Structure formats: structure tokens, C-alpha cells
């Protein structure tokens, strides 16, 4: 089902214009009362000799002939919603009412060289969306459950006649013109024949057709680009029931991103029934809607639903009449709003916070002084170290040894020209000698001027002193050897 293309509205027809349908019945146009995305809606009357009364029971939808939605709706009524078929169905199911608007005729017309298609329908009243808006976005639980049962009856009928609606929402549920207790599922412009000649469409995902329909309620199948199916219709209805009961949906804040909406719906369906039961904000539980969606989740793409079981799941506190008054919040009920599920950005933000906490812990571990291996304290001094480049005042853990203050702070130092012997190196520090060096600093109380020795002498023998000692020893042995040789010659 490709998304409908945006087309210009048709130019209005004049009031009192007479149309003749395919069965040669004449209809007189009255005042234009509405316009949709594709066409215009006029009051109409069978009496072509008098002006159309304001309380007439008929309306006529008008579109340009080449437009698709009215043609699709017309085909649905001609194939699946014939008056005699609906009457037979109601008798077989023992129903007093079936919420599908009556179809009275259709045809083509021409005006000012423009060709129009029209369809005559029952006049309906206000839509359910307006009722919800007037009630703060919510309906009473008993009303929601009863609406769900009535819509299951409608869906069972159209499914048995090889069609799915594919666009169930409050704006397409219309109250009766004279009896507001009657609710109709209208607007079959996006209806789809899912099972032509008894052969169900195959399961075939098409990303190019993904996310079709009204984004708030469209099914997960539609998000994946699958053709509409019976389980898709029921899932859409379940999302609608949840919205009417709670006043909002968990994905309301990400409607501009269809992929995030799909992910949020998938999370809700994967975590049933808890994910729906947690959304109750009015003191009335959502258990019935959770059970409804849980059953829909078990259906296969081509599987026929058990409609009577679905109606039983919505029994709850259903009463005989629909109450569209503002639902009252029970005393002590929570006033919290429906919480949105975490979005992808929220998960990434949480992950980054966890990483920052781990980095802070690592920094604390690195800043905490470690105990000094004993071999360092017993070994010979290894010469002066370069001054630390660390900013700020370091935290010192000092101890005294051989008139020097030994600190175990971490400092950056220049590499030494000479490393101590391996037997003096702690095994864990052989490969990274300068990772946590020792700093030898002279006591402030030590008076170097009194000794007259340089810092190098204070630190211990260096490489230069060692070479000098070697040459002295070699010279002594050379002199002794020369003297001994001379004595032998004499």
C-alpha cells in the first residue's frame, strides 16, 4: 500500500448543483460542510426541487476523477459493504448495530470541463478526536473498552470480506448524526484488500514502503513495509485504546522520527504485559488493553484472529451506554504523566555517564598513593630526579630514610642514564621502572654547606667516580708490575 500522493483540492461545485449517480438517481448538493486532504463534503438531498435542509441525513463526497482515495473507498463499499450483506451479518452475529456507514450511490460528473467522482453516504456527527480533545485527551475506561468491542465487530466484518482498514484512529471514528451512542468506523480511502480471491498476501518486507499510515498508531508490520493484515489492524486498535485510556502514548515525543517510534513500539510489545500495565495514570488499570495486545502479539501474519476472545478480553467494566464525559480522577490516584520509554539518545547518555563514573574511579585509584616496595628503600640512591611537572600541590605520602624524605607521588621524570641492578628491582616494576619513581629530596634541616660536598656526592657514587677508581687501581698495578719486573732483571 503506497502512501497517498498529495493532490490539490477540487474546485468547489455550486450549491444546488444536481448530480446523477450510476443508478440514475438524482441528488441535489447543499452547503459544503467540510474538506479533507483530497476532497470536499456537501450536504445532499434526494429532493432536487427544494433547497437542501440543514438537518438532512445524507452527504456527498466529491473528488477529482483521477484521485485515488475516493476510488479505493468506493471499491470497498461496492465489494464488501453492501447493505444486504451487512444486514445478513448482523443477524448471524445477533448484533443490533454494526458501525459501518451506509453507502447510497456513486457516479461521475462534469463541471467547467473538470471531471469529478462522487459518493453518497450517511451523514455522521462529530468525530471521536474532538470528543477526546474536549476531555483533555482521555476517555473513561468503560467507554474505551466498549468502543474496543464495537470496533472488533467492525473489523471482523471487513476482514471476513477480504479487506483491512489500515488507518484506525479517533479522527476516523464518527458519532451518529442523530444518535451519539452509535459510533462508526469511517474513511476507507486507505483500505486494502489483503486476501483477494481467498489468497492471503505473502510476508514480504519492503523498506521503501516502511512507516506507512498514521505514525502514532501504525502497526509494526507497517513500519517494516509489510502489506496490511488482520493482526496489523488489531494492533493499531490496541494502540488507540491505550491512547484513549491513558491520554498519551510512550512515543509521543519522538513522532518526527519513525525509526524511534518503531523501536518504542517494539519495546512495548516485547515487554508485555508489564509495559502497558505501568502506563496507568488515572487510577483505572490497563490490564484489559495489555491482555488485548498480548494476544495480538501471538498472532501470525496470515493467522485468523479469534474475535470473540478479543471481545472477551475487553469485557472489564463495560456498561450499556457510552459515556463521553470527562473521566474523574479517583482520590489518591497518581497524577504523574505517562513516562516515555528511553530513546536511543537516552541510552547513549546513560552509557556516557557510566563511562565517566568509571574514569573518575580510575583517576581516584591513580591519585591514591601506593605502598613503596621495600627493595627501593634498601637499595642505593640512584641520583637526583628532575623536578615534577605536575600542576598544583600534590598530595604527599612521605616517610624518612637515610636523612632523605621519600615521597611516593606519581611524577613525570626524565629517563635515567643508568638503571639499578636487576636484583634491586621489584619484579612488578622491572618493565616499567619510571612508571612510579621515587623522589629523593634533602631534608630541610640538613646543612649541605657545612659538609662542603656537592649534591652528586651526597647522592652516592656516580659513573664518573667509578671510572676514576678503576684508572687508579690500574695505575697501581702497572707500577707494581714494572717494579717487580725490574727486580727480576737484576
Coordinates of N, CA and C in Angstrom, one line a residue, residues 203-329:
X203 N 4.2 -12.7 3.2 CA 5.0 -11.9 4.2 C 6.3 -11.5 3.4
X204 N 6.3 -10.2 3.1 CA 7.4 -9.6 2.3 C 7.7 -8.2 2.8
X205 N 8.8 -8.0 3.5 CA 9.2 -6.7 4.0 C 9.7 -5.9 2.8
X206 N 9.3 -4.6 2.8 CA 9.7 -3.7 1.8 C 10.1 -2.3 2.5
X207 N 11.4 -2.1 2.8 CA 11.8 -0.9 3.5 C 11.3 0.4 2.8
X208 N 11.2 0.4 1.4 CA 10.8 1.6 0.7 C 9.3 2.0 1.1
X209 N 8.5 1.0 1.6 CA 7.2 1.3 2.0 C 7.0 1.4 3.5
X210 N 8.1 1.4 4.2 CA 8.0 1.4 5.6 C 7.4 2.6 6.3
X211 N 6.8 2.5 7.4 CA 6.2 3.5 8.2 C 5.0 4.1 7.6
X212 N 4.3 3.4 6.8 CA 3.0 4.0 6.2 C 1.9 4.0 7.2
X213 N 1.0 5.0 7.0 CA -0.1 5.1 8.0 C 0.1 6.3 8.9
X214 N -0.8 6.4 9.9 CA -0.7 7.4 10.9 C 0.3 7.0 11.9
X215 N 1.4 7.7 12.0 CA 2.6 7.3 12.7 C 2.4 6.9 14.2
X216 N 1.4 7.6 14.9 CA 1.2 7.3 16.3 C 0.7 5.8 16.5
X217 N -0.1 5.3 15.5 CA -0.8 4.1 15.7 C -0.4 3.0 14.7
X218 N 0.3 3.3 13.7 CA 0.5 2.3 12.7 C 1.2 1.1 13.2
X219 N 1.0 -0.1 12.7 CA 1.5 -1.3 13.2 C 2.9 -1.5 13.0
X220 N 3.5 -2.5 13.7 CA 4.9 -2.8 13.5 C 5.1 -3.4 12.1
X221 N 4.1 -4.1 11.6 CA 4.2 -4.7 10.2 C 4.3 -3.5 9.2
X222 N 3.5 -2.5 9.4 CA 3.6 -1.3 8.5 C 5.0 -0.6 8.6
X223 N 5.5 -0.5 9.8 CA 6.9 0.1 10.0 C 7.9 -0.7 9.2
X224 N 7.7 -2.0 9.0 CA 8.7 -2.8 8.3 C 8.4 -2.9 6.8
X225 N 7.3 -2.2 6.4 CA 7.0 -2.2 5.0 C 6.1 -3.4 4.5
X226 N 5.6 -4.1 5.4 CA 4.7 -5.3 5.1 C 3.3 -4.7 4.6
X227 N 2.7 -5.5 3.8 CA 1.3 -5.2 3.4 C 0.4 -5.3 4.6
X228 N -0.7 -4.5 4.7 CA -1.6 -4.5 5.9 C -2.2 -5.9 6.0
X229 N -2.5 -6.2 7.3 CA -3.0 -7.6 7.6 C -4.0 -7.4 8.7
X230 N -4.7 -8.6 9.1 CA -5.6 -8.5 10.2 C -5.0 -8.2 11.5
X231 N -3.8 -8.9 11.8 CA -3.2 -8.6 13.0 C -2.7 -7.1 13.1
X232 N -2.3 -6.6 12.0 CA -2.0 -5.1 11.9 C -3.1 -4.2 12.3
X233 N -4.3 -4.5 11.8 CA -5.5 -3.7 12.2 C -5.7 -3.8 13.7
X234 N -5.6 -5.0 14.3 CA -5.9 -5.2 15.7 C -4.8 -4.5 16.6
X235 N -3.5 -4.5 16.1 CA -2.5 -3.8 16.9 C -2.7 -2.3 16.8
X236 N -3.1 -1.8 15.7 CA -3.5 -0.4 15.6 C -4.6 0.0 16.6
X237 N -5.6 -0.9 16.6 CA -6.7 -0.7 17.6 C -6.2 -0.7 19.0
X238 N -5.3 -1.6 19.3 CA -4.8 -1.7 20.7 C -4.0 -0.4 21.1
X239 N -3.2 0.1 20.2 CA -2.6 1.4 20.4 C -3.6 2.5 20.7
X240 N -4.6 2.5 19.9 CA -5.7 3.6 20.0 C -6.3 3.4 21.4
X241 N -6.7 2.2 21.8 CA -7.3 2.0 23.1 C -6.4 2.5 24.2
X242 N -5.1 2.2 24.1 CA -4.1 2.7 25.1 C -4.1 4.2 25.2
X243 N -4.1 4.8 24.0 CA -4.1 6.3 24.0 C -5.3 6.9 24.6
X244 N -6.5 6.4 24.3 CA -7.7 6.9 24.8 C -7.8 6.7 26.3
X245 N -7.3 5.7 26.8 CA -7.3 5.4 28.2 C -6.3 6.2 29.0
X246 N -5.1 6.3 28.5 CA -4.0 7.0 29.3 C -3.9 8.5 28.9
X247 N -4.4 8.9 27.8 CA -4.2 10.3 27.4 C -3.0 10.6 26.5
X248 N -2.1 9.6 26.4 CA -0.9 9.8 25.6 C -0.3 8.5 25.4
X249 N 0.7 8.4 24.5 CA 1.4 7.2 24.2 C 2.9 7.4 24.5
X250 N 3.6 6.3 24.8 CA 5.0 6.4 25.3 C 5.9 7.0 24.2
X251 N 5.5 7.0 22.9 CA 6.4 7.5 21.9 C 6.0 8.9 21.3
X252 N 5.2 9.6 22.1 CA 4.7 10.9 21.6 C 5.8 11.9 21.3
X253 N 6.9 11.8 22.1 CA 7.9 12.8 21.9 C 8.9 12.6 20.8
X254 N 8.7 11.4 20.1 CA 9.7 11.1 19.0 C 8.9 10.8 17.7
X255 N 7.7 11.4 17.6 CA 6.9 11.2 16.4 C 7.6 11.6 15.1
X256 N 8.5 12.6 15.2 CA 9.2 13.0 14.0 C 10.2 12.0 13.5
X257 N 10.5 11.0 14.2 CA 11.5 10.0 13.9 C 10.8 8.7 13.8
X258 N 10.3 8.2 12.6 CA 9.6 6.9 12.5 C 10.4 5.8 13.1
X259 N 11.7 5.8 12.9 CA 12.5 4.6 13.4 C 12.5 4.5 14.9
X260 N 12.5 5.7 15.6 CA 12.5 5.7 17.1 C 11.1 5.3 17.5
X261 N 10.0 5.7 16.8 CA 8.7 5.2 17.1 C 8.6 3.7 17.0
X262 N 9.1 3.2 15.9 CA 9.1 1.7 15.7 C 9.8 1.0 16.9
X263 N 11.0 1.5 17.3 CA 11.7 0.9 18.4 C 10.9 1.0 19.7
X264 N 10.3 2.1 19.9 CA 9.5 2.3 21.2 C 8.3 1.3 21.2
X265 N 7.6 1.1 20.0 CA 6.5 0.2 19.9 C 7.0 -1.3 20.1
X266 N 8.2 -1.6 19.6 CA 8.7 -2.9 19.7 C 9.1 -3.2 21.2
X267 N 9.6 -2.2 21.9 CA 9.9 -2.4 23.3 C 8.7 -2.6 24.1
X268 N 7.6 -1.9 23.8 CA 6.4 -2.1 24.5 C 5.8 -3.4 24.3
X269 N 5.8 -3.9 23.0 CA 5.3 -5.2 22.7 C 6.1 -6.3 23.3
X270 N 7.4 -6.2 23.3 CA 8.3 -7.2 23.8 C 8.2 -7.4 25.3
X271 N 7.8 -6.3 26.0 CA 7.7 -6.4 27.5 C 6.3 -6.4 28.1
X272 N 5.4 -6.9 27.2 CA 4.0 -7.1 27.7 C 4.0 -8.2 28.7
X273 N 3.0 -8.1 29.7 CA 2.0 -7.1 29.9 C 2.5 -5.9 30.8
X274 N 3.7 -6.1 31.4 CA 4.2 -5.1 32.3 C 4.3 -3.7 31.7
X275 N 4.8 -3.6 30.4 CA 5.0 -2.3 29.8 C 3.7 -1.5 29.7
X276 N 2.6 -2.2 29.5 CA 1.3 -1.5 29.4 C 0.7 -1.2 30.8
X277 N 0.8 -2.2 31.7 CA 0.2 -2.0 33.0 C 0.9 -0.9 33.8
X278 N 2.1 -0.6 33.5 CA 2.8 0.5 34.1 C 2.3 1.9 33.7
X279 N 1.6 2.0 32.6 CA 1.2 3.2 32.0 C -0.1 3.8 32.6
X280 N -0.7 3.1 33.5 CA -2.0 3.5 34.1 C -1.7 4.8 34.9
X281 N -2.4 5.9 34.6 CA -2.1 7.1 35.3 C -3.4 7.7 35.9
X282 N -4.5 7.0 35.8 CA -5.8 7.6 36.2 C -6.5 6.8 37.3
X283 N -5.8 5.8 37.8 CA -6.4 5.0 38.9 C -7.1 3.8 38.3
X284 N -7.4 3.8 37.0 CA -8.0 2.7 36.3 C -6.9 1.9 35.6
X285 N -6.9 0.6 35.9 CA -5.9 -0.3 35.3 C -6.0 -0.4 33.8
X286 N -4.8 -0.8 33.2 CA -4.8 -1.0 31.8 C -4.6 -2.5 31.5
X287 N -5.1 -3.3 32.4 CA -4.9 -4.8 32.3 C -5.6 -5.3 31.1
X288 N -6.8 -4.8 30.8 CA -7.5 -5.4 29.6 C -6.8 -5.0 28.3
X289 N -6.3 -3.8 28.2 CA -5.6 -3.5 27.0 C -4.3 -4.2 26.9
X290 N -3.6 -4.5 28.0 CA -2.4 -5.3 28.0 C -2.7 -6.7 27.5
X291 N -3.8 -7.3 28.0 CA -4.1 -8.6 27.6 C -4.5 -8.7 26.1
X292 N -5.2 -7.6 25.6 CA -5.5 -7.5 24.2 C -4.3 -7.5 23.3
X293 N -3.3 -6.6 23.6 CA -2.1 -6.5 22.8 C -1.3 -7.8 23.0
X294 N -1.3 -8.4 24.1 CA -0.5 -9.7 24.3 C -1.1 -10.8 23.4
X295 N -2.4 -10.8 23.2 CA -3.0 -11.8 22.3 C -2.6 -11.5 20.9
X296 N -2.7 -10.2 20.5 CA -2.3 -9.8 19.1 C -0.9 -10.2 18.8
X297 N 0.0 -10.1 19.9 CA 1.4 -10.4 19.7 C 1.6 -11.8 19.3
X298 N 0.7 -12.7 19.7 CA 0.9 -14.2 19.4 C 0.4 -14.5 18.0
X299 N -0.3 -13.6 17.3 CA -0.8 -13.9 16.0 C 0.3 -14.0 14.9
X300 N 0.1 -14.9 14.0 CA 1.0 -14.9 12.8 C 0.5 -13.9 11.8
X301 N 1.3 -13.6 10.8 CA 1.0 -12.6 9.8 C -0.3 -13.0 9.1
X302 N -0.5 -14.3 8.7 CA -1.6 -14.7 8.0 C -2.7 -15.4 8.8
X303 N -2.5 -15.4 10.1 CA -3.4 -16.1 11.0 C -4.7 -15.4 11.2
X304 N -5.8 -16.2 11.3 CA -7.1 -15.6 11.6 C -7.3 -15.4 13.1
X305 N -7.6 -14.2 13.5 CA -7.8 -13.9 14.9 C -9.1 -14.6 15.5
X306 N -9.1 -14.8 16.8 CA -10.3 -15.2 17.5 C -11.0 -13.9 18.0
X307 N -11.9 -13.4 17.2 CA -12.6 -12.1 17.5 C -13.4 -12.2 18.8
X308 N -14.0 -13.3 19.1 CA -14.8 -13.4 20.3 C -13.9 -13.4 21.5
X309 N -12.8 -14.0 21.4 CA -11.8 -14.0 22.5 C -11.3 -12.5 22.8
X310 N -11.1 -11.8 21.7 CA -10.7 -10.4 21.8 C -11.7 -9.6 22.5
X311 N -13.0 -9.8 22.1 CA -14.1 -9.1 22.8 C -14.2 -9.4 24.3
X312 N -13.9 -10.7 24.6 CA -14.0 -11.1 26.0 C -12.9 -10.5 26.8
X313 N -11.7 -10.3 26.2 CA -10.6 -9.7 26.9 C -10.9 -8.2 27.3
X314 N -11.8 -7.6 26.5 CA -12.2 -6.2 26.7 C -13.5 -6.1 27.5
X315 N -13.9 -7.1 28.2 CA -15.2 -7.0 28.9 C -15.1 -6.0 30.1
X316 N -14.2 -6.2 31.0 CA -13.9 -5.3 32.1 C -15.2 -4.8 32.7
X317 N -15.3 -3.4 32.7 CA -16.5 -2.8 33.4 C -17.4 -2.2 32.3
X318 N -17.6 -2.8 31.2 CA -18.4 -2.3 30.2 C -19.9 -2.1 30.6
X319 N -20.4 -1.0 30.3 CA -21.8 -0.7 30.6 C -22.6 -0.6 29.3
X320 N -23.9 -0.4 29.4 CA -24.8 -0.4 28.3 C -24.6 0.8 27.4
X321 N -24.3 1.9 27.9 CA -24.2 3.2 27.1 C -22.8 3.7 27.1
X322 N -22.5 4.5 26.1 CA -21.2 5.2 26.0 C -21.3 6.5 26.8
X323 N -20.3 6.7 27.7 CA -20.3 7.9 28.5 C -19.0 8.7 28.0
X324 N -19.3 9.9 27.3 CA -18.2 10.7 26.8 C -17.9 11.9 27.7
X325 N -18.3 11.8 28.9 CA -18.0 12.9 29.9 C -16.5 12.8 30.3
X326 N -16.0 13.8 30.9 CA -14.6 13.9 31.3 C -14.4 12.9 32.4
X327 N -13.4 12.0 32.3 CA -13.2 11.0 33.3 C -12.7 11.6 34.6
X328 N -13.2 11.2 35.7 CA -12.8 11.7 37.0 C -11.6 10.9 37.6
X329 N -10.7 11.7 38.2 CA -9.5 11.0 38.8 C -9.9 10.5 40.2

